[in-house]
Coordinates of C-alpha atoms in Angstrom, one line a residue:
X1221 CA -28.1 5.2 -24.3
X1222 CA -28.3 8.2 -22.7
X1223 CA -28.8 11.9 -24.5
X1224 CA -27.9 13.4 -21.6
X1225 CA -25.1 16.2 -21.6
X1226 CA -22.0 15.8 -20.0
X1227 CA -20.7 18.8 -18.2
X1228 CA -17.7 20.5 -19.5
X1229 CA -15.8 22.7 -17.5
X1230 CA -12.6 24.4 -17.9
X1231 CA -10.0 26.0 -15.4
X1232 CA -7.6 28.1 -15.7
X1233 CA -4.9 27.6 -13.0
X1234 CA -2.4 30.3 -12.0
X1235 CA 1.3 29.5 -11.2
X1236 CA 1.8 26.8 -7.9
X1237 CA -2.5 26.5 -7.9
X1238 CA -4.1 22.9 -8.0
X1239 CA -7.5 22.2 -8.9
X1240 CA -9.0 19.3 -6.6
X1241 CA -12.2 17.3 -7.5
X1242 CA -13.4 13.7 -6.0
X1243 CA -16.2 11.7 -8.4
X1244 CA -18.0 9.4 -5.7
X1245 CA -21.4 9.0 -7.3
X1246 CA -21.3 4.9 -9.0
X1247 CA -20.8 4.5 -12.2
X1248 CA -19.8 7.9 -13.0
X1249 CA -16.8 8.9 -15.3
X1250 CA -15.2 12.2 -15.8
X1251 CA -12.9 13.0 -18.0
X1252 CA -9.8 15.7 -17.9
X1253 CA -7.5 17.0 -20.4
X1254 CA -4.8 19.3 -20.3
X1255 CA -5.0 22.1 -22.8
X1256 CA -2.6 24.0 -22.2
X1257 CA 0.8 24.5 -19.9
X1258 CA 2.4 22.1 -17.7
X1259 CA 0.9 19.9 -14.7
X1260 CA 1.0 16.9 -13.1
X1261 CA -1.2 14.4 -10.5
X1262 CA 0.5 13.8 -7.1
X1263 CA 4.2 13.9 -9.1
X1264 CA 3.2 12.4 -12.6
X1265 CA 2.7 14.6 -15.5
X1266 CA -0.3 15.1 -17.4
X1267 CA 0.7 14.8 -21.4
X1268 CA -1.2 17.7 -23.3
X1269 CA -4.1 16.7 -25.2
X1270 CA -4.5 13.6 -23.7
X1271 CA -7.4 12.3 -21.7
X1272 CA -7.1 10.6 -18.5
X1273 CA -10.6 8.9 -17.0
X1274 CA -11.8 9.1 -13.3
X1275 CA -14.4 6.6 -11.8
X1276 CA -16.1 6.2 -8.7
X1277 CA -14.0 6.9 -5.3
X1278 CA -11.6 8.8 -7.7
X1279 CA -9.9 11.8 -5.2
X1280 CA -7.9 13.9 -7.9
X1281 CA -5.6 16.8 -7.1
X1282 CA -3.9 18.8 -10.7
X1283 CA -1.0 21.3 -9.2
X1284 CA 0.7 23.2 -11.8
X1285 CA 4.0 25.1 -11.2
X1286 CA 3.4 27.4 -14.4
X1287 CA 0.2 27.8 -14.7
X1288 CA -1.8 25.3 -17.4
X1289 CA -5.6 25.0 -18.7
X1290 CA -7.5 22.1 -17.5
X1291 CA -10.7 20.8 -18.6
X1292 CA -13.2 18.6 -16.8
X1293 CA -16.0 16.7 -19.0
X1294 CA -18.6 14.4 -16.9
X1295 CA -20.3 15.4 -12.9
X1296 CA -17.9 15.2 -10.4
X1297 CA -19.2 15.6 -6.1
X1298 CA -16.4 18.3 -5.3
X1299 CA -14.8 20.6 -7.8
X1300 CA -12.3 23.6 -6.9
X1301 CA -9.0 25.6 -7.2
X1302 CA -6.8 26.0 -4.3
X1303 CA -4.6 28.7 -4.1
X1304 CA -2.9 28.0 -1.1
X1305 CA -1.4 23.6 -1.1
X1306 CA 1.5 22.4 0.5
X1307 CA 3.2 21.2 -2.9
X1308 CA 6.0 23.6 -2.4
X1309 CA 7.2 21.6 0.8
X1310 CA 7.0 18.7 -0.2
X1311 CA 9.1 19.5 -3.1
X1312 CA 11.5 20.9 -0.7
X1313 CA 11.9 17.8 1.0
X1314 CA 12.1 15.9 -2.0
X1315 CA 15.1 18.4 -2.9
X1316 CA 16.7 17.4 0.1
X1317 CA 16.5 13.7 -0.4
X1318 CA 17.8 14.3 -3.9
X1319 CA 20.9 15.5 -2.2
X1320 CA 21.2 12.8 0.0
X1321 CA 21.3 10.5 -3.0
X1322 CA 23.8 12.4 -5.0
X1323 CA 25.8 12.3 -1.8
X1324 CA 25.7 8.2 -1.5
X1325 CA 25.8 7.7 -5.2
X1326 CA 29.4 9.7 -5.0
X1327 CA 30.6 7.8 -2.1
X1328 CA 29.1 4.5 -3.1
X1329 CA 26.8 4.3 0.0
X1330 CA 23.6 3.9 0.5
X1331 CA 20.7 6.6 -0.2
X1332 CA 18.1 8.0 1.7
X1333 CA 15.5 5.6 4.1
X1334 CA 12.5 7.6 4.6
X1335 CA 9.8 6.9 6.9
X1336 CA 6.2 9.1 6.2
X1337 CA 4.2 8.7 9.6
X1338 CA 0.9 10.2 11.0
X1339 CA -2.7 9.7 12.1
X1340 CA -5.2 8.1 9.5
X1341 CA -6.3 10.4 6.8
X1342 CA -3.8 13.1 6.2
X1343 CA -2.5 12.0 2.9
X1344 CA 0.6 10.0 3.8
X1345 CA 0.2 7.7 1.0
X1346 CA -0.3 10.9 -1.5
X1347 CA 3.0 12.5 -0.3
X1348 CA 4.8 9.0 -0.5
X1349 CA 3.3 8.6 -3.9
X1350 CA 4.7 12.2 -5.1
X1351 CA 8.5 11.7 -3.2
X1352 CA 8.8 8.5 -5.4
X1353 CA 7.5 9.7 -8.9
X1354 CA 10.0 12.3 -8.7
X1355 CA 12.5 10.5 -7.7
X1356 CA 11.4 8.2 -10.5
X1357 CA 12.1 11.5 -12.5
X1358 CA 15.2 12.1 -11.7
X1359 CA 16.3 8.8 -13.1
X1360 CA 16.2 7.4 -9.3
X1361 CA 15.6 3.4 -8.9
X1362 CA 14.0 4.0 -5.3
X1363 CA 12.3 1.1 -2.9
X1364 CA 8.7 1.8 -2.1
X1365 CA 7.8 0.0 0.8
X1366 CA 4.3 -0.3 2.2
X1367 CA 3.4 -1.4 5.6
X1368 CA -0.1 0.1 5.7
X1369 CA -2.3 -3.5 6.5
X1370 CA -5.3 -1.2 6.5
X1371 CA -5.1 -0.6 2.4
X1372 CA -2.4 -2.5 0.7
X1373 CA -1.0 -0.1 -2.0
X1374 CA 1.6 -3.2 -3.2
X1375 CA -0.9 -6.4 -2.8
X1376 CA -4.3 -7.3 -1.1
X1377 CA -5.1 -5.9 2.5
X1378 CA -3.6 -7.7 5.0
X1379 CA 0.0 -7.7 3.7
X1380 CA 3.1 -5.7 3.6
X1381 CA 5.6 -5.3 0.9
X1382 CA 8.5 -3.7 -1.2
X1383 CA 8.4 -2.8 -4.8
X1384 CA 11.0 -1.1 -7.0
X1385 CA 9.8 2.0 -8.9
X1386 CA 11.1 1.9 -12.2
X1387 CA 8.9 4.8 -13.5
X1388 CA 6.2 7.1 -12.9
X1389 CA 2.8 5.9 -11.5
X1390 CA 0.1 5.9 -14.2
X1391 CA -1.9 8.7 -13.6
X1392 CA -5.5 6.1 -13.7
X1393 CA -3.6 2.7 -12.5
X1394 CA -1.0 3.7 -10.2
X1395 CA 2.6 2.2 -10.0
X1396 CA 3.4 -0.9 -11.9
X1397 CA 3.1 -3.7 -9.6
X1398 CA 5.2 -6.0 -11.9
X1399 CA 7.4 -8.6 -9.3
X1400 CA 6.5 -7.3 -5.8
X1401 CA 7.7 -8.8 -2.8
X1402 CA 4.6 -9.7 -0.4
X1403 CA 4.5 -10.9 3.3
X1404 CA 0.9 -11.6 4.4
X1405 CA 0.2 -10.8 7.7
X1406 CA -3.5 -12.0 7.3
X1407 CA -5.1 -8.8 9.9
X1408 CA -6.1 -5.4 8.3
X1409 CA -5.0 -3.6 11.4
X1410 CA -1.4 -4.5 13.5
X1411 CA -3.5 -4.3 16.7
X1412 CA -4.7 -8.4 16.8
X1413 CA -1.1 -9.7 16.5
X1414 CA 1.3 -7.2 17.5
X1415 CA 4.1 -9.8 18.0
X1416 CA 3.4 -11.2 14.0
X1417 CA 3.3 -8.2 12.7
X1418 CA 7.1 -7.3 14.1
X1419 CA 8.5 -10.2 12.8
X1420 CA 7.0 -9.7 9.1
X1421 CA 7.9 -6.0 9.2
X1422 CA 11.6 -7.2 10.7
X1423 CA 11.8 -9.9 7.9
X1424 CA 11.0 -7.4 5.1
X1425 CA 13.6 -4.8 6.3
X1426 CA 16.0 -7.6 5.9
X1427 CA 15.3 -8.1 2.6
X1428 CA 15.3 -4.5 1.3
X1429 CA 18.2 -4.0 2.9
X1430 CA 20.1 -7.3 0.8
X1431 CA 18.4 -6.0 -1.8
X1432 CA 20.2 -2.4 -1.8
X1433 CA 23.6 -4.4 -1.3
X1434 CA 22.9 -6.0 -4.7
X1435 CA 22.0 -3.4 -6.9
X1436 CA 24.0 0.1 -6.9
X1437 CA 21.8 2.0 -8.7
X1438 CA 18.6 1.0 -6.4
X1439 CA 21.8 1.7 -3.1
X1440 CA 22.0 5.2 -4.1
X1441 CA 18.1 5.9 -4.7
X1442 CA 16.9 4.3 -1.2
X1443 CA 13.8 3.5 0.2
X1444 CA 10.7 5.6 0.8
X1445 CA 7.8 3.9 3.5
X1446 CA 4.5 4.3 3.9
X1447 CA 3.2 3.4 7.6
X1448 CA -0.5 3.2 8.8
X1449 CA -2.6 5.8 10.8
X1450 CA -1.9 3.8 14.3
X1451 CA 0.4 6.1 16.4
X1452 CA -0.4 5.4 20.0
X1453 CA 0.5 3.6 22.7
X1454 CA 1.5 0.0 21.1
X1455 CA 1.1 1.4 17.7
X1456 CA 3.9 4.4 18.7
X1457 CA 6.1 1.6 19.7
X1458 CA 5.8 -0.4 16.9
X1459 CA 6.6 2.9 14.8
X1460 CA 9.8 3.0 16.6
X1461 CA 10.7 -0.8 16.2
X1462 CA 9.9 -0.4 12.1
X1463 CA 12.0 3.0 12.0
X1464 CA 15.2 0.7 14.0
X1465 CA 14.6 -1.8 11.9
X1466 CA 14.6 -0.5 8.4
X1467 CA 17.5 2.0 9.9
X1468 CA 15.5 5.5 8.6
X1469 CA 17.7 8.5 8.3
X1470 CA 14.6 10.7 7.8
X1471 CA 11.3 10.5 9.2
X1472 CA 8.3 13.2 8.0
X1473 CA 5.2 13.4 9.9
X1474 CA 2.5 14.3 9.1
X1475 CA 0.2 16.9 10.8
X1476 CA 0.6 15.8 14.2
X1477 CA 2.7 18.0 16.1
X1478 CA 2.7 15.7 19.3
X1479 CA 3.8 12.8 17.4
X1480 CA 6.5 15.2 15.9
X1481 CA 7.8 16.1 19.1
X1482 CA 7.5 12.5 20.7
X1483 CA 9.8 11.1 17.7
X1484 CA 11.9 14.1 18.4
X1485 CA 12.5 13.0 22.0
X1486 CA 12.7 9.1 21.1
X1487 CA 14.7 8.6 17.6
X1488 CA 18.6 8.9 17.9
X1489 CA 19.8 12.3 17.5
X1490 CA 21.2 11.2 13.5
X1491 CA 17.3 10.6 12.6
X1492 CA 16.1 14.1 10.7
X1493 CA 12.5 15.0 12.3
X1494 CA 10.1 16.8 9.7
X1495 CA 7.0 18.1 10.1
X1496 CA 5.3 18.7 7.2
X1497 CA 1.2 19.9 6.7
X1498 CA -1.3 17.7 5.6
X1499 CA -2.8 19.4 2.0
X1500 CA -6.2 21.0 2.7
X1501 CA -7.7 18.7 -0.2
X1502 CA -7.3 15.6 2.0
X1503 CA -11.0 13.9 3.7
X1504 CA -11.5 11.7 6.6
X1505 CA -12.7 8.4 5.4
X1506 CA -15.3 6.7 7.2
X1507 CA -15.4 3.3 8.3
X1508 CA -17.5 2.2 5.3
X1509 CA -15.5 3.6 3.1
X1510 CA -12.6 1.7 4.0
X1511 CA -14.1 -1.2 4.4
X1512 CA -15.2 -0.3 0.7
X1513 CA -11.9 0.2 -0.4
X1514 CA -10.6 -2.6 0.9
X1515 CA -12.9 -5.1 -0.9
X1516 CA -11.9 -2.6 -4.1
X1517 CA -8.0 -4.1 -3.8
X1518 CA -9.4 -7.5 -3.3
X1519 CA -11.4 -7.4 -6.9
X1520 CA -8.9 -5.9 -8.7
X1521 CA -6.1 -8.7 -7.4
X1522 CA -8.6 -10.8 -8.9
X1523 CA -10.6 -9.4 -11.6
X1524 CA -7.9 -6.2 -12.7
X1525 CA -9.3 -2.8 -13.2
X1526 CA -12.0 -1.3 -16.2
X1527 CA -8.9 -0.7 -18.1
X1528 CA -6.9 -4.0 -17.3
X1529 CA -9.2 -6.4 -16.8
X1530 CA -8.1 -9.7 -15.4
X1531 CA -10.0 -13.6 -16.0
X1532 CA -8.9 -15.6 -13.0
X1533 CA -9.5 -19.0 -12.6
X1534 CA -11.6 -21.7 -10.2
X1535 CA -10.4 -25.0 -9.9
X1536 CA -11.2 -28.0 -6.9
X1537 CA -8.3 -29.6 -4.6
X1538 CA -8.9 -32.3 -2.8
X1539 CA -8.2 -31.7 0.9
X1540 CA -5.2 -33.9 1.9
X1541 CA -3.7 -32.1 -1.3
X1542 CA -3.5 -28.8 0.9
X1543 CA -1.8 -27.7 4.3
X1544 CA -3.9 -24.9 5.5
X1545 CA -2.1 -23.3 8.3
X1546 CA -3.2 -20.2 10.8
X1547 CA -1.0 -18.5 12.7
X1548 CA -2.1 -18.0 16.6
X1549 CA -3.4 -19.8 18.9
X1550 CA -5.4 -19.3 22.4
X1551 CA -3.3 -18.9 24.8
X1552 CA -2.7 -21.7 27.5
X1553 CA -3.6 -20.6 31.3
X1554 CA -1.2 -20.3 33.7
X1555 CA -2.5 -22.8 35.5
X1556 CA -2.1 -25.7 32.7
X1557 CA 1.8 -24.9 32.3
X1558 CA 4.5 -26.5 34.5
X1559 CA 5.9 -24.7 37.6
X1560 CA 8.1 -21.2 36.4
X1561 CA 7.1 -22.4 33.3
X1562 CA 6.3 -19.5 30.9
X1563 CA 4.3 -20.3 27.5
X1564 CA 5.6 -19.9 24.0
X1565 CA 4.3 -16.6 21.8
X1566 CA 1.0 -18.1 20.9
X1567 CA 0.7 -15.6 18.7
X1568 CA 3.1 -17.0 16.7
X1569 CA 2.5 -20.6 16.7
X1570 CA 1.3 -22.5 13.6
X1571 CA -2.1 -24.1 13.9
X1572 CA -3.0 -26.9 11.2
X1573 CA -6.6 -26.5 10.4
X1574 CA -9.3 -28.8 8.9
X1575 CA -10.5 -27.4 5.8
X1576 CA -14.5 -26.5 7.5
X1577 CA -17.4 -24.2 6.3
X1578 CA -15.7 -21.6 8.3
X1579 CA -13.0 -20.7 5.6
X1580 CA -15.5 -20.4 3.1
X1581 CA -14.9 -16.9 1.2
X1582 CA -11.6 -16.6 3.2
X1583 CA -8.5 -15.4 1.8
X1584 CA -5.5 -17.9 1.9
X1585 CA -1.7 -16.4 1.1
X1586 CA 0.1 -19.2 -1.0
X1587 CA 3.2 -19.5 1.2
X1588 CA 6.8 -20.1 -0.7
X1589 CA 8.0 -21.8 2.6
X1590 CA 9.1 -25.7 1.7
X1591 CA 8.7 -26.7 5.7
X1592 CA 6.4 -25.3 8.8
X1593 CA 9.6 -23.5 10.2
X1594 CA 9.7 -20.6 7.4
X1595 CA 5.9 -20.4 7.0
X1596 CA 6.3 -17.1 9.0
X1597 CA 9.1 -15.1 7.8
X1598 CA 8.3 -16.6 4.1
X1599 CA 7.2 -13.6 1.8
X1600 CA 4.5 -15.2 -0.9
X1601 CA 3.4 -16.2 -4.3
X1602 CA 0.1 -14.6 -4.1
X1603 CA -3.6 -15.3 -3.2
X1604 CA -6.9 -17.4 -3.4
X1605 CA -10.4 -17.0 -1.9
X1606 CA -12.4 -20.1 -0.8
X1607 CA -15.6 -20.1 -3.1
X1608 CA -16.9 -23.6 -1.9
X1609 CA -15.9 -26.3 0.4
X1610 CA -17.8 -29.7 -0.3
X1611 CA -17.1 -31.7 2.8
X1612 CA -19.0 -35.0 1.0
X1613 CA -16.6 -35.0 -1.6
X1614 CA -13.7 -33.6 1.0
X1615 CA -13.0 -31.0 -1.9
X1616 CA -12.2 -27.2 -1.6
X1617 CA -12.9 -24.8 -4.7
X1618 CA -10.6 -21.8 -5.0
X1619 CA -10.4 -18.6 -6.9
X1620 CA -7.4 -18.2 -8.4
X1621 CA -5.4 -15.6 -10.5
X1622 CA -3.1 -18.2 -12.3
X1623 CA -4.8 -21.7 -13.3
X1624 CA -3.8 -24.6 -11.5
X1625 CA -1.4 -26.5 -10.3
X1626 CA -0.8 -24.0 -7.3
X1627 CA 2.5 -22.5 -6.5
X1628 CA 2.6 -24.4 -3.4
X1629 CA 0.9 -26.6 -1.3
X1630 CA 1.5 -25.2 1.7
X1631 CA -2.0 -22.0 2.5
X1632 CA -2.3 -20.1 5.2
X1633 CA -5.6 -18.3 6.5
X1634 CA -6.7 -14.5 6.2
X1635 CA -8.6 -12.7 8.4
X1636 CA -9.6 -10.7 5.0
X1637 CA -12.4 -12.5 3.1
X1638 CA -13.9 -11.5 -0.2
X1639 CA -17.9 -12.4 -1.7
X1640 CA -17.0 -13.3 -5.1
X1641 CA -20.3 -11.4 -7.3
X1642 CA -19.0 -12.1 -10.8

């Protein structure tokens, strides 16, 4: 047990100031209560007198629009106040989507659809985060849709998805992720299958948008999406064809004045264009990091967080009991083809694989499909990691968060893998 000290430091924060502070060392904790005043974490509320607890890769940002007294208990990397943040905008355009939906709910039509774009690293996920928690305020029923692959702030990496927002995010565990709709795309980056990707991000729109047909209250609220840092050349065009085919009204970028100005010249003239300034407490991530981060998401599918903690299960199948399907195949030469022949997508074709010891600590998306036609544009039951594949016995052993039977029968591959350490 340790004698040593924690730190304790406390702020005082003037009207519109935030105080920003990251905790990256491991195993760390810090601990911060509001004293005094009002504030609130990327759109939540802090309650007064309660403590909220930060681990390790914890990036933390208090605004206050009154002014409140903050204090910090434990070592964080980065601590500081910040007169000058971009809170006031964002609460602008927030305002102006509120509108939008008082608008549809009188009418009876359909709310806002608003796209956040921009390079990697400017806080596109924080500012979606804040639009929907107070929207969630409000009394709004809004559609958070994710199709960042890179992260996954719904499921795993490797997927995209939609999710209702019922109420604020927690300010330690994030939105409630009860009954999300998943489609596994299986790449952490669009780049690999450009062609998949379109047809998962085409197949989700579909459904949000059946979705908002169904439910007045969710019609009225709209959708708010959250898009991935890849904005050039194929990944520009792909922005375009998920902007047509969620049909945005409203598109904010993010810090990037030539992408501003490109959507400007490209999106029909009823599209609104905003640019909007990244906040100064937002930090390039390296490539470590994210690959950090990513095996983070993958744990805490399986294993749940220090607060929530989650016991998943690990049970053999044998392999004719499982179809386990990837989606891609090489691509035939020209020269192997019949005359004016032109091949199929093979980036879309369905290969049937042999369970082998290359799957091992693969993920595999539990399709809902009942056939091979749907396997694609089937959104899934969730997830399991190959832990062991005994080809003597002709037996695979999965991790699993639910015990067995599985959901389905019907698996299909991951680029995404995950070493199991429990």
């Amino acid at each position: 047990m340790s004698t040593e000290k924690k730190v304790i430091q406390e702020f005082v924060l003037e009207q519109d100031n935030e105080l920003r502070f990251e905790v990256e060392s491991k195993n760390e904790k810090v601990y911060l209560t509001l004293k005094s005043g009002l504030a609130e974490v990327f759109g939540t509320e802090l309650v007064k007198a309660k403590t909220y607890e930060f681990t390790s890769g914890a990036k933390v940002a208090v605004f206050t629009w009154h002014g409140c007294v903050i204090e910090v208990k434990g070592k964080t990397d980065v601590i500081y106040t910040a007169k000058e943040t971009p809170m006031v905008i964002y609460s602008n355009c927030h305002a102006a989507l509120e509108l939008m939906r008082m608008e549809a709910e009188k009418d009876n039509k359909r709310g806002p659809i608003a796209m956040l774009v921009g390079p990697c690293d400017v806080g596109k996920s924080t500012v979606t985060k804040i639009l929907l928690n107070y929207a969630v305020r409000m009394t709004r029923r809004p559609i958070f849709v994710d199709l960042d692959v890179g992260q996954g702030h719904i499921s795993i990496p490797g997927t995209i998805g939609a999710l209702m927002i019922e109420r604020p995010a927690s300010i330690d565990e994030g939105f409630s992720q009860e009954a999300p709709l998943v489609y596994n795309f299986g790449h952490k980056a669009p780049e690999p299958n450009t062609s998949l990707y379109q047809i998962v991000v085409s197949q989700l729109a579909n459904t949000v948008k059946e979705r908002l047909e169904v439910n007045k209250k969710t019609r009225s609220s709209g959708v708010i999406i959250n898009t991935g840092g890849w904005i050039k050349g194929s990944g520009y065009r792909q922005l375009l064809d998920s902007a047509k085919a969620f049909e945005v009204d409203v598109i904010m970028v993010l810090d990037q004045e030539r992408l501003y100005n490109e959507l400007v010249r490209d999106m029909p003239q009823f599209v609104k264009i905003i640019f909007l300034p990244k906040s100064g407490g937002v930090v390039e991530r390296s490539k470590s990091i994210r690959s950090e981060s990513r095996d983070q998401r993958i744990r805490e599918y399986f294993y749940g967080t220090p607060k929530n903690s989650l016991y998943p299960h690990s049970f053999e199948v044998k392999f004719p009991e499982v179809k386990i399907y990837k989606v891609g195949a090489p691509a035939l030469p020209d020269s192997c083809l019949p005359l004016g022949m032109k091949a199929d997508d093979h980036m879309t074709k369905l290969v049937l694989l042999t369970p082998n010891a290359g799957l091992l600590h693969h993920i595999l998306a539990v399709s809902f499909s009942e056939n091979e036609e749907d396997i694609i544009s089937s959104h899934v039951a969730g997830f399991v990691c190959v832990s062991m594949i005994d080809n003597e016995r002709q037996t695979i052993t999965l991790l699993s968060p639910q015990p067995k039977p599985l959901p389905n029968n019907i698996l299909v591959l991951s680029e995404l893998q995950f070493m199991d350490t429990h």
